[in-house]
Short mmCIF file of C-alpha atoms in Angstrom, two decimals:
data_model
loop_
_atom_site.label_atom_id
_atom_site.label_comp_id
_atom_site.label_asym_id
_atom_site.label_seq_id
_atom_site.Cartn_x
_atom_site.Cartn_y
_atom_site.Cartn_z
CA MET A 1 0.04 -0.17 -0.03
CA PRO A 2 2.02 3.35 -1.40
CA LEU A 3 2.11 6.48 0.76
CA ALA A 4 0.70 9.31 -1.31
CA VAL A 5 4.00 11.38 -1.71
CA SER A 6 5.40 8.40 -3.33
CA LEU A 7 3.37 9.51 -6.89
CA TYR A 8 4.90 12.86 -6.87
CA GLY A 9 8.24 11.11 -8.20
CA ALA A 10 6.04 10.69 -11.28
CA VAL A 11 5.11 14.20 -12.02
CA ALA A 12 7.94 15.59 -14.33
CA SER A 13 7.23 19.66 -13.60
CA LEU A 14 5.68 21.61 -10.42
CA GLU A 15 4.97 24.33 -12.09
CA ASP A 16 3.76 25.67 -15.20
CA GLY A 17 6.57 25.71 -18.36
CA PRO A 18 6.85 26.15 -21.79
CA GLY A 19 3.79 25.24 -23.48
CA LEU A 20 2.73 23.61 -20.55
CA LEU A 21 -0.07 24.12 -18.25
CA ASN A 22 -0.05 22.66 -15.34
CA LEU A 23 -3.16 21.82 -13.61
CA ALA A 24 -1.60 18.80 -11.07
CA TRP A 25 -2.50 21.34 -8.42
CA THR A 26 -3.65 24.66 -7.47
CA LEU A 27 -1.01 27.32 -8.33
CA ASP A 28 -2.91 30.43 -8.51
CA GLU A 29 -5.36 30.06 -5.47
CA ARG A 30 -3.56 32.08 -2.98
CA ARG A 31 -3.91 35.72 -5.03
CA TRP A 32 -7.97 34.94 -4.36
CA LEU A 33 -7.34 35.18 -0.64
CA SER A 34 -8.51 38.45 0.99
CA VAL A 35 -4.73 38.90 2.48
CA ASP A 36 -2.06 38.97 0.85
CA LEU A 37 -0.34 36.18 2.80
CA ASP A 38 3.01 36.67 1.03
CA ALA A 39 3.32 40.49 2.28
CA LEU A 40 2.32 38.76 6.10
CA VAL A 41 4.68 36.27 6.10
CA THR A 42 7.82 38.84 4.82
CA ARG A 43 6.36 41.35 7.60
CA GLU A 44 6.50 38.58 10.54
CA LEU A 45 10.02 37.50 9.30
CA GLU A 46 11.31 40.92 9.40
CA ALA A 47 9.49 41.50 12.73
CA GLU A 48 11.26 38.31 13.98
CA ALA A 49 14.73 39.75 12.76
CA ARG A 50 14.33 43.24 14.02
CA GLU A 51 13.50 41.83 17.63
CA GLY A 52 16.55 39.46 17.58
CA LEU A 53 15.17 36.22 16.42
CA THR A 54 13.06 35.91 19.37
CA PHE A 55 11.06 32.93 18.49
CA VAL A 56 14.12 31.45 16.30
CA HIS A 57 15.95 31.29 19.70
CA ARG A 58 13.44 29.83 21.83
CA TYR A 59 12.83 26.24 22.64
CA PHE A 60 9.68 25.64 23.72
CA VAL A 61 10.33 22.89 26.37
CA LYS A 62 7.28 24.43 28.28
CA ASP A 63 4.90 24.55 25.47
CA PRO A 64 6.21 21.70 23.37
CA TYR A 65 2.79 21.20 21.36
CA GLY A 66 2.26 24.56 20.70
CA ASP A 67 -0.67 25.12 22.72
CA ASP A 68 0.16 28.57 24.50
CA VAL A 69 1.41 30.13 21.43
CA LEU A 70 -1.28 28.66 18.74
CA GLY A 71 -4.19 28.04 21.29
CA PRO A 72 -5.61 31.40 21.57
CA SER A 73 -5.54 32.22 17.58
CA VAL A 74 -7.51 28.92 17.03
CA ALA A 75 -10.12 29.70 19.63
CA ALA A 76 -10.45 33.11 17.76
CA TYR A 77 -10.47 31.59 14.81
CA PHE A 78 -13.74 29.34 15.77
CA GLY A 79 -15.13 31.97 17.53
CA ARG A 80 -14.90 30.11 20.84
CA GLU A 81 -12.64 32.42 22.97
CA GLY A 82 -12.07 30.79 26.37
CA TRP A 83 -12.85 27.34 25.41
CA SER A 84 -11.21 24.51 27.34
CA THR A 85 -10.30 22.72 23.89
CA ARG A 86 -6.68 21.73 24.22
CA VAL A 87 -4.50 22.04 20.65
CA THR A 88 -1.39 19.79 19.64
CA CYS A 89 0.56 20.81 16.99
CA GLY A 90 2.71 18.62 14.80
CA ALA A 91 4.77 18.69 11.45
CA GLY A 92 2.31 18.99 9.14
CA VAL A 93 -1.09 16.96 9.04
CA VAL A 94 0.78 13.89 8.16
CA SER A 95 2.55 13.57 11.32
CA LEU A 96 -0.55 13.85 13.34
CA LEU A 97 -2.20 11.02 11.17
CA HIS A 98 0.74 8.85 11.59
CA ALA A 99 0.44 9.30 15.38
CA LEU A 100 -3.29 8.62 15.17
CA ALA A 101 -2.29 4.87 14.02
CA LEU A 102 -0.56 4.39 17.19
CA LEU A 103 -3.53 5.41 19.09
CA SER A 104 -5.64 2.65 17.53
CA ASP A 105 -3.53 0.28 20.10
CA GLY A 106 -3.77 -2.71 17.65
CA ARG A 107 -7.74 -2.60 17.63
CA PRO A 108 -9.72 -2.18 14.93
CA VAL A 109 -10.26 1.21 13.08
CA LEU A 110 -13.29 2.13 11.22
CA PHE A 111 -12.79 4.07 8.27
CA THR A 112 -16.02 6.41 7.07
CA GLY A 113 -15.85 7.28 3.20
CA ASP A 114 -12.67 7.41 1.22
CA CYS A 115 -9.70 8.90 2.80
CA TYR A 116 -6.09 9.80 1.74
CA PRO A 117 -4.15 6.70 1.81
CA ASP A 118 -1.54 6.99 4.41
CA LEU A 119 -3.03 6.27 7.45
CA PRO A 120 -4.40 3.02 6.05
CA HIS A 121 -0.97 2.33 5.11
CA TRP A 122 0.33 2.87 8.46
CA LEU A 123 -2.58 0.65 10.18
CA SER A 124 -2.24 -2.34 7.75
CA ARG A 125 0.31 -3.67 9.74
CA ARG A 126 -1.34 -3.12 13.32
CA ALA A 127 -4.88 -3.23 13.00
CA GLU A 128 -7.97 -4.46 11.29
CA LEU A 129 -9.27 -2.05 8.58
CA ARG A 130 -12.90 -1.67 8.46
CA ALA A 131 -15.33 0.34 6.52
CA ALA A 132 -18.40 2.13 5.92
CA VAL A 133 -19.32 3.81 2.84
CA ASP A 134 -21.78 6.36 4.34
CA ALA A 135 -21.59 7.90 8.47
CA ARG A 136 -25.29 6.92 8.67
CA ASP A 137 -23.96 3.09 8.14
CA VAL A 138 -21.17 3.31 10.74
CA ASP A 139 -21.36 0.48 13.66
CA PRO A 140 -18.46 1.31 15.95
CA GLU A 141 -19.06 -1.62 18.29
CA GLY A 142 -15.35 -3.27 19.14
CA ALA A 143 -13.31 -0.24 17.04
CA SER A 144 -10.71 1.90 18.56
CA LEU A 145 -10.89 4.92 16.04
CA VAL A 146 -13.43 5.65 13.65
CA PHE A 147 -12.21 8.05 10.74
CA LEU A 148 -13.24 10.11 8.17
CA GLU A 149 -12.32 13.45 5.67
CA ARG A 150 -14.34 16.33 5.99
CA PRO A 151 -15.51 17.75 3.33
CA SER A 152 -15.11 14.30 1.63
CA LEU A 153 -13.08 14.51 -1.43
CA VAL A 154 -16.38 13.91 -3.72
CA GLY A 155 -19.70 15.02 -2.68
CA ASP A 156 -20.79 16.23 0.38
CA GLY A 157 -21.94 13.32 2.49
CA PHE A 158 -20.51 14.54 5.58
CA ARG A 159 -21.51 18.19 5.56
CA ASP A 160 -24.20 17.76 8.53
CA LEU A 161 -22.91 18.50 11.64
CA GLY A 162 -25.66 16.90 13.15
CA ALA A 163 -24.83 13.69 11.55
CA ILE A 164 -21.39 13.93 13.03
CA ALA A 165 -22.48 14.73 16.42
CA GLU A 166 -24.56 11.52 16.47
CA LEU A 167 -22.00 9.78 15.42
CA CYS A 168 -19.88 10.89 18.14
CA VAL A 169 -22.22 9.67 20.50
CA ARG A 170 -22.60 6.19 18.94
CA ALA A 171 -18.71 6.12 18.64
CA ALA A 172 -18.85 7.00 23.02
CA ARG A 173 -20.82 4.01 23.66
CA HIS A 174 -18.41 1.70 22.22
CA GLY A 175 -15.41 3.47 23.95
CA ALA A 176 -14.67 4.79 20.58
CA VAL A 177 -12.57 8.03 19.12
CA VAL A 178 -13.83 9.73 16.23
CA ALA A 179 -10.78 11.50 14.11
CA ILE A 180 -11.58 13.83 11.62
CA ASP A 181 -9.13 15.18 8.86
CA GLU A 182 -10.10 18.45 8.00
CA SER A 183 -7.13 19.25 6.03
CA ASN A 184 -9.58 20.32 2.78
CA ALA A 185 -11.81 22.75 5.08
CA ASN A 186 -9.52 25.80 5.26
CA TYR A 187 -11.69 26.24 1.73
CA TYR A 188 -14.82 26.39 3.97
CA PRO A 189 -15.79 28.91 6.32
CA PRO A 190 -14.81 28.19 10.02
CA ALA A 191 -18.84 27.66 11.02
CA PHE A 192 -18.27 24.24 8.95
CA SER A 193 -15.69 22.59 11.01
CA ALA A 194 -16.34 19.83 13.33
CA ALA A 195 -14.41 21.80 16.02
CA HIS A 196 -17.83 23.44 17.21
CA LEU A 197 -18.55 20.11 18.42
CA LEU A 198 -16.07 19.65 20.87
CA PRO A 199 -17.64 21.15 23.86
CA ASP A 200 -20.12 18.35 23.78
CA ALA A 201 -17.69 15.43 22.12
CA ASP A 202 -14.87 14.57 24.68
CA ASN A 203 -14.03 11.50 22.20
CA LEU A 204 -13.44 13.77 18.96
CA VAL A 205 -10.41 14.57 17.63
CA VAL A 206 -10.18 17.25 14.63
CA ILE A 207 -6.93 17.91 12.75
CA ARG A 208 -5.94 20.68 10.61
CA GLY A 209 -3.39 22.02 8.39
CA PHE A 210 -1.99 25.28 6.37
CA SER A 211 -1.48 23.65 3.00
CA LYS A 212 -4.94 23.45 1.59
CA ALA A 213 -6.26 27.32 0.77
CA TYR A 214 -3.84 29.00 2.16
CA GLN A 215 -0.65 27.24 0.11
CA LEU A 216 1.69 27.15 3.27
CA GLY A 217 2.77 23.63 3.45
CA GLY A 218 6.14 24.52 3.73
CA LEU A 219 5.57 26.05 7.06
CA ARG A 220 5.25 22.01 8.58
CA LEU A 221 2.59 22.93 10.95
CA ALA A 222 -0.76 21.32 11.81
CA TYR A 223 -3.22 20.99 14.81
CA CYS A 224 -5.05 19.09 16.26
CA LEU A 225 -8.27 19.47 18.71
CA ALA A 226 -9.57 17.63 21.26
CA ALA A 227 -11.12 17.68 25.23
CA ARG A 228 -8.33 17.93 27.83
CA GLU A 229 -8.50 14.34 28.82
CA LEU A 230 -8.40 12.96 25.17
CA THR A 231 -5.51 15.15 24.47
CA GLU A 232 -3.70 13.57 27.01
CA ARG A 233 -3.92 10.45 25.03
CA LEU A 234 -3.07 12.18 21.98
CA ARG A 235 0.17 13.50 23.31
CA ALA A 236 1.27 10.15 24.65
CA VAL A 237 1.65 9.12 20.81
CA VAL A 238 2.43 12.45 19.33
CA PRO A 239 6.09 13.32 19.39
CA PRO A 240 6.69 16.73 21.39
CA LEU A 241 8.57 19.38 19.94
CA LEU A 242 7.50 18.70 16.29
CA ALA A 243 6.47 22.39 15.24
CA SER A 244 9.27 24.87 15.04
CA SER A 245 9.03 28.35 16.94
CA LEU A 246 8.80 30.39 13.55
CA SER A 247 5.88 27.92 12.17
CA LEU A 248 4.09 28.55 15.28
CA ARG A 249 4.76 32.21 14.88
CA LEU A 250 3.21 32.62 11.41
CA GLY A 251 0.75 30.05 12.04
CA ARG A 252 -0.66 32.45 14.62
CA GLU A 253 -0.77 35.27 12.64
CA VAL A 254 -2.34 33.60 9.74
CA LEU A 255 -5.24 31.95 12.03
CA GLY A 256 -5.95 35.60 13.60
CA LEU A 257 -6.92 36.96 10.15
CA GLY A 258 -9.97 34.76 10.51
CA ASP A 259 -11.86 33.46 7.50
CA VAL A 260 -9.70 35.08 4.57
CA ALA A 261 -11.19 32.39 2.00
CA ALA A 262 -14.55 34.25 0.70
CA SER A 263 -13.74 35.29 -2.47
CA LEU A 264 -11.40 32.18 -3.17
CA ARG A 265 -14.33 29.99 -2.42
CA GLU A 266 -16.44 32.21 -5.28
CA ARG A 267 -13.33 31.85 -7.65
CA ILE A 268 -13.39 28.05 -7.24
CA THR A 269 -17.20 27.55 -7.39
CA ALA A 270 -17.25 29.87 -10.84
CA ASN A 271 -14.02 28.36 -12.31
CA LYS A 272 -14.57 24.59 -11.32
CA ALA A 273 -17.73 24.95 -13.09
CA GLU A 274 -16.16 26.90 -16.32
CA THR A 275 -13.52 24.14 -16.40
CA ARG A 276 -16.08 21.46 -15.95
CA ARG A 277 -17.77 22.84 -19.21
CA LEU A 278 -14.75 23.16 -21.18
CA LEU A 279 -13.58 19.68 -20.97
CA GLU A 280 -16.95 18.15 -21.76
CA ALA A 281 -17.43 20.19 -24.57
CA ALA A 282 -14.06 18.96 -26.04
CA GLY A 283 -15.42 15.41 -25.66
CA LEU A 284 -14.37 14.54 -21.99
CA PRO A 285 -17.11 12.42 -20.72
CA ASP A 286 -17.73 11.77 -17.10
CA VAL A 287 -16.11 14.80 -15.55
CA LEU A 288 -16.59 14.54 -11.85
CA PRO A 289 -16.18 17.66 -9.75
CA SER A 290 -14.93 17.63 -6.38
CA SER A 291 -16.79 18.48 -3.32
CA GLN A 292 -18.37 22.18 -3.04
CA PHE A 293 -15.39 24.53 -2.33
CA LEU A 294 -12.43 22.40 -3.18
CA PRO A 295 -10.93 23.34 -6.73
CA TYR A 296 -10.76 19.77 -8.20
CA LEU A 297 -11.82 17.82 -11.11
CA PHE A 298 -11.57 14.09 -11.58
CA LEU A 299 -11.47 11.75 -14.43
CA ARG A 300 -11.06 7.57 -14.12
CA HIS A 301 -7.40 7.23 -13.99
CA ASP A 302 -7.88 4.75 -16.68
CA ALA A 303 -9.60 6.75 -19.23
CA ALA A 304 -6.74 6.24 -22.00
CA ASP A 305 -8.26 8.74 -24.58
CA SER A 306 -9.10 11.79 -22.18
CA LEU A 307 -5.63 11.39 -20.67
CA ALA A 308 -4.23 11.05 -23.95
CA PHE A 309 -6.05 14.22 -25.39
CA LEU A 310 -5.02 16.25 -22.64
CA GLU A 311 -1.30 15.15 -23.22
CA ARG A 312 -1.60 16.19 -26.67
CA GLN A 313 -2.70 19.53 -25.56
CA ARG A 314 0.07 19.78 -23.02
CA ILE A 315 -2.46 19.86 -20.04
CA ARG A 316 -0.86 18.03 -17.03
CA GLY A 317 -2.63 16.85 -13.98
CA LYS A 318 -1.97 14.18 -11.47
CA LEU A 319 -2.75 10.77 -10.29
CA HIS A 320 -4.82 11.27 -6.83
CA PRO A 321 -4.67 8.25 -4.69
CA TYR A 322 -7.24 7.51 -1.99
CA TRP A 323 -7.89 4.38 0.25
CA SER A 324 -11.65 3.23 -0.93
CA ALA A 325 -14.08 2.32 1.61
CA ALA A 326 -15.85 0.54 -1.02
CA THR A 327 -13.23 -1.77 -1.62
CA ARG A 328 -10.98 -1.35 1.16
CA ASP A 329 -7.96 -1.01 -1.19
CA VAL A 330 -6.25 1.82 -2.62
CA ALA A 331 -7.49 3.44 -5.83
CA CYS A 332 -6.63 6.57 -8.01
CA MET A 333 -8.64 8.77 -10.07
CA PHE A 334 -7.10 11.60 -12.34
CA ARG A 335 -7.03 15.22 -10.86
CA LEU A 336 -7.11 18.39 -12.51
CA SER A 337 -6.97 21.36 -10.64
CA ALA A 338 -9.51 24.29 -12.01
CA PRO A 339 -7.30 27.30 -13.09
CA LEU A 340 -8.06 30.30 -10.76
CA SER A 341 -6.24 33.10 -12.55
CA ALA A 342 -7.70 35.03 -16.05
CA GLU A 343 -4.54 33.91 -17.83
CA ARG A 344 -4.58 30.65 -17.08
CA MET A 345 -8.18 29.94 -17.51
CA ASP A 346 -7.67 31.72 -20.96
CA LEU A 347 -4.80 29.29 -21.81
CA LEU A 348 -7.11 26.10 -20.87
CA ARG A 349 -10.07 27.59 -22.74
CA GLY A 350 -7.56 28.07 -25.88
CA ARG A 351 -5.85 24.84 -26.07
CA LEU A 352 -9.69 23.28 -25.61
CA GLU A 353 -11.07 25.10 -28.13
CA VAL A 354 -8.57 24.84 -30.55
CA ALA A 355 -8.60 20.87 -30.32
CA ARG A 356 -12.39 20.92 -30.52
CA ARG A 357 -11.91 22.60 -34.04
CA ALA A 358 -9.30 20.22 -35.49
#
């Protein structure tokens, strides 16, 4: 069972290039945020230098999980000042998912819906993997952990917070933890997050990062939220001091801005619909859009004619691996990211229209 990062080795270019429109991922989304993040990062780095590298020189042995630094900004972001939820930081979401594999303690883990393949990979030799396609079908009896991604990659099956709250209640009856990967939830308003259930769900873990929407994956910063007692269990498996002091400083300032993605959501919605129309008009069948505010569209990875057509037009996508709840194995779709800038959308439109006339 491969790790997701292993597929990047097959991607020839990470950027657009001469004659190449690279839609393997979003290269132009940060400009649609309501704040200039490049300017913010530059400003904070300059302030860090002026202040004598105060964060760089600090070794957070008294705040080894970043709760003191990041906690107040997280609470403010969700409009929950004064809540008792604890913050545990890691080096990107992947590090926290790896720790979750240890939290299972060898007991069965129930995956609800499709998910990123890495956690099933780490668990495959430690625990029995169970699967439910829909949250309403979950039977947590005997499971140590119930895991899902929210928003789901395709569709909006886990959008209803009420259904998630009920899932937490059912899992609690069997002593199971509910863990939700909200890596993609940065595209959504803060009100979407299952973090709002934490005051009433002491068996819930919510994991978030800075890669999606913010395009700040290079910070290698992520955080999980949980009640105090569950946090102690998490910190028994999450190594301390994973997050660098400088990343914590930058993450604190980014979260302090609140919801900066409203304009990005509008742009994604419009341009994803336009991209789908262009692809279908060019003769590509079965184009499947991702969940509402995610910038992706998918084709079957074995759609040879469609993929060959895109390659001829010098339009690049990437294989997107996922662990399928239906087959309990790793599968792939071919992913395209909708171009968000007018310039890149014009390139896509031009290439597809020329091909259609040919």
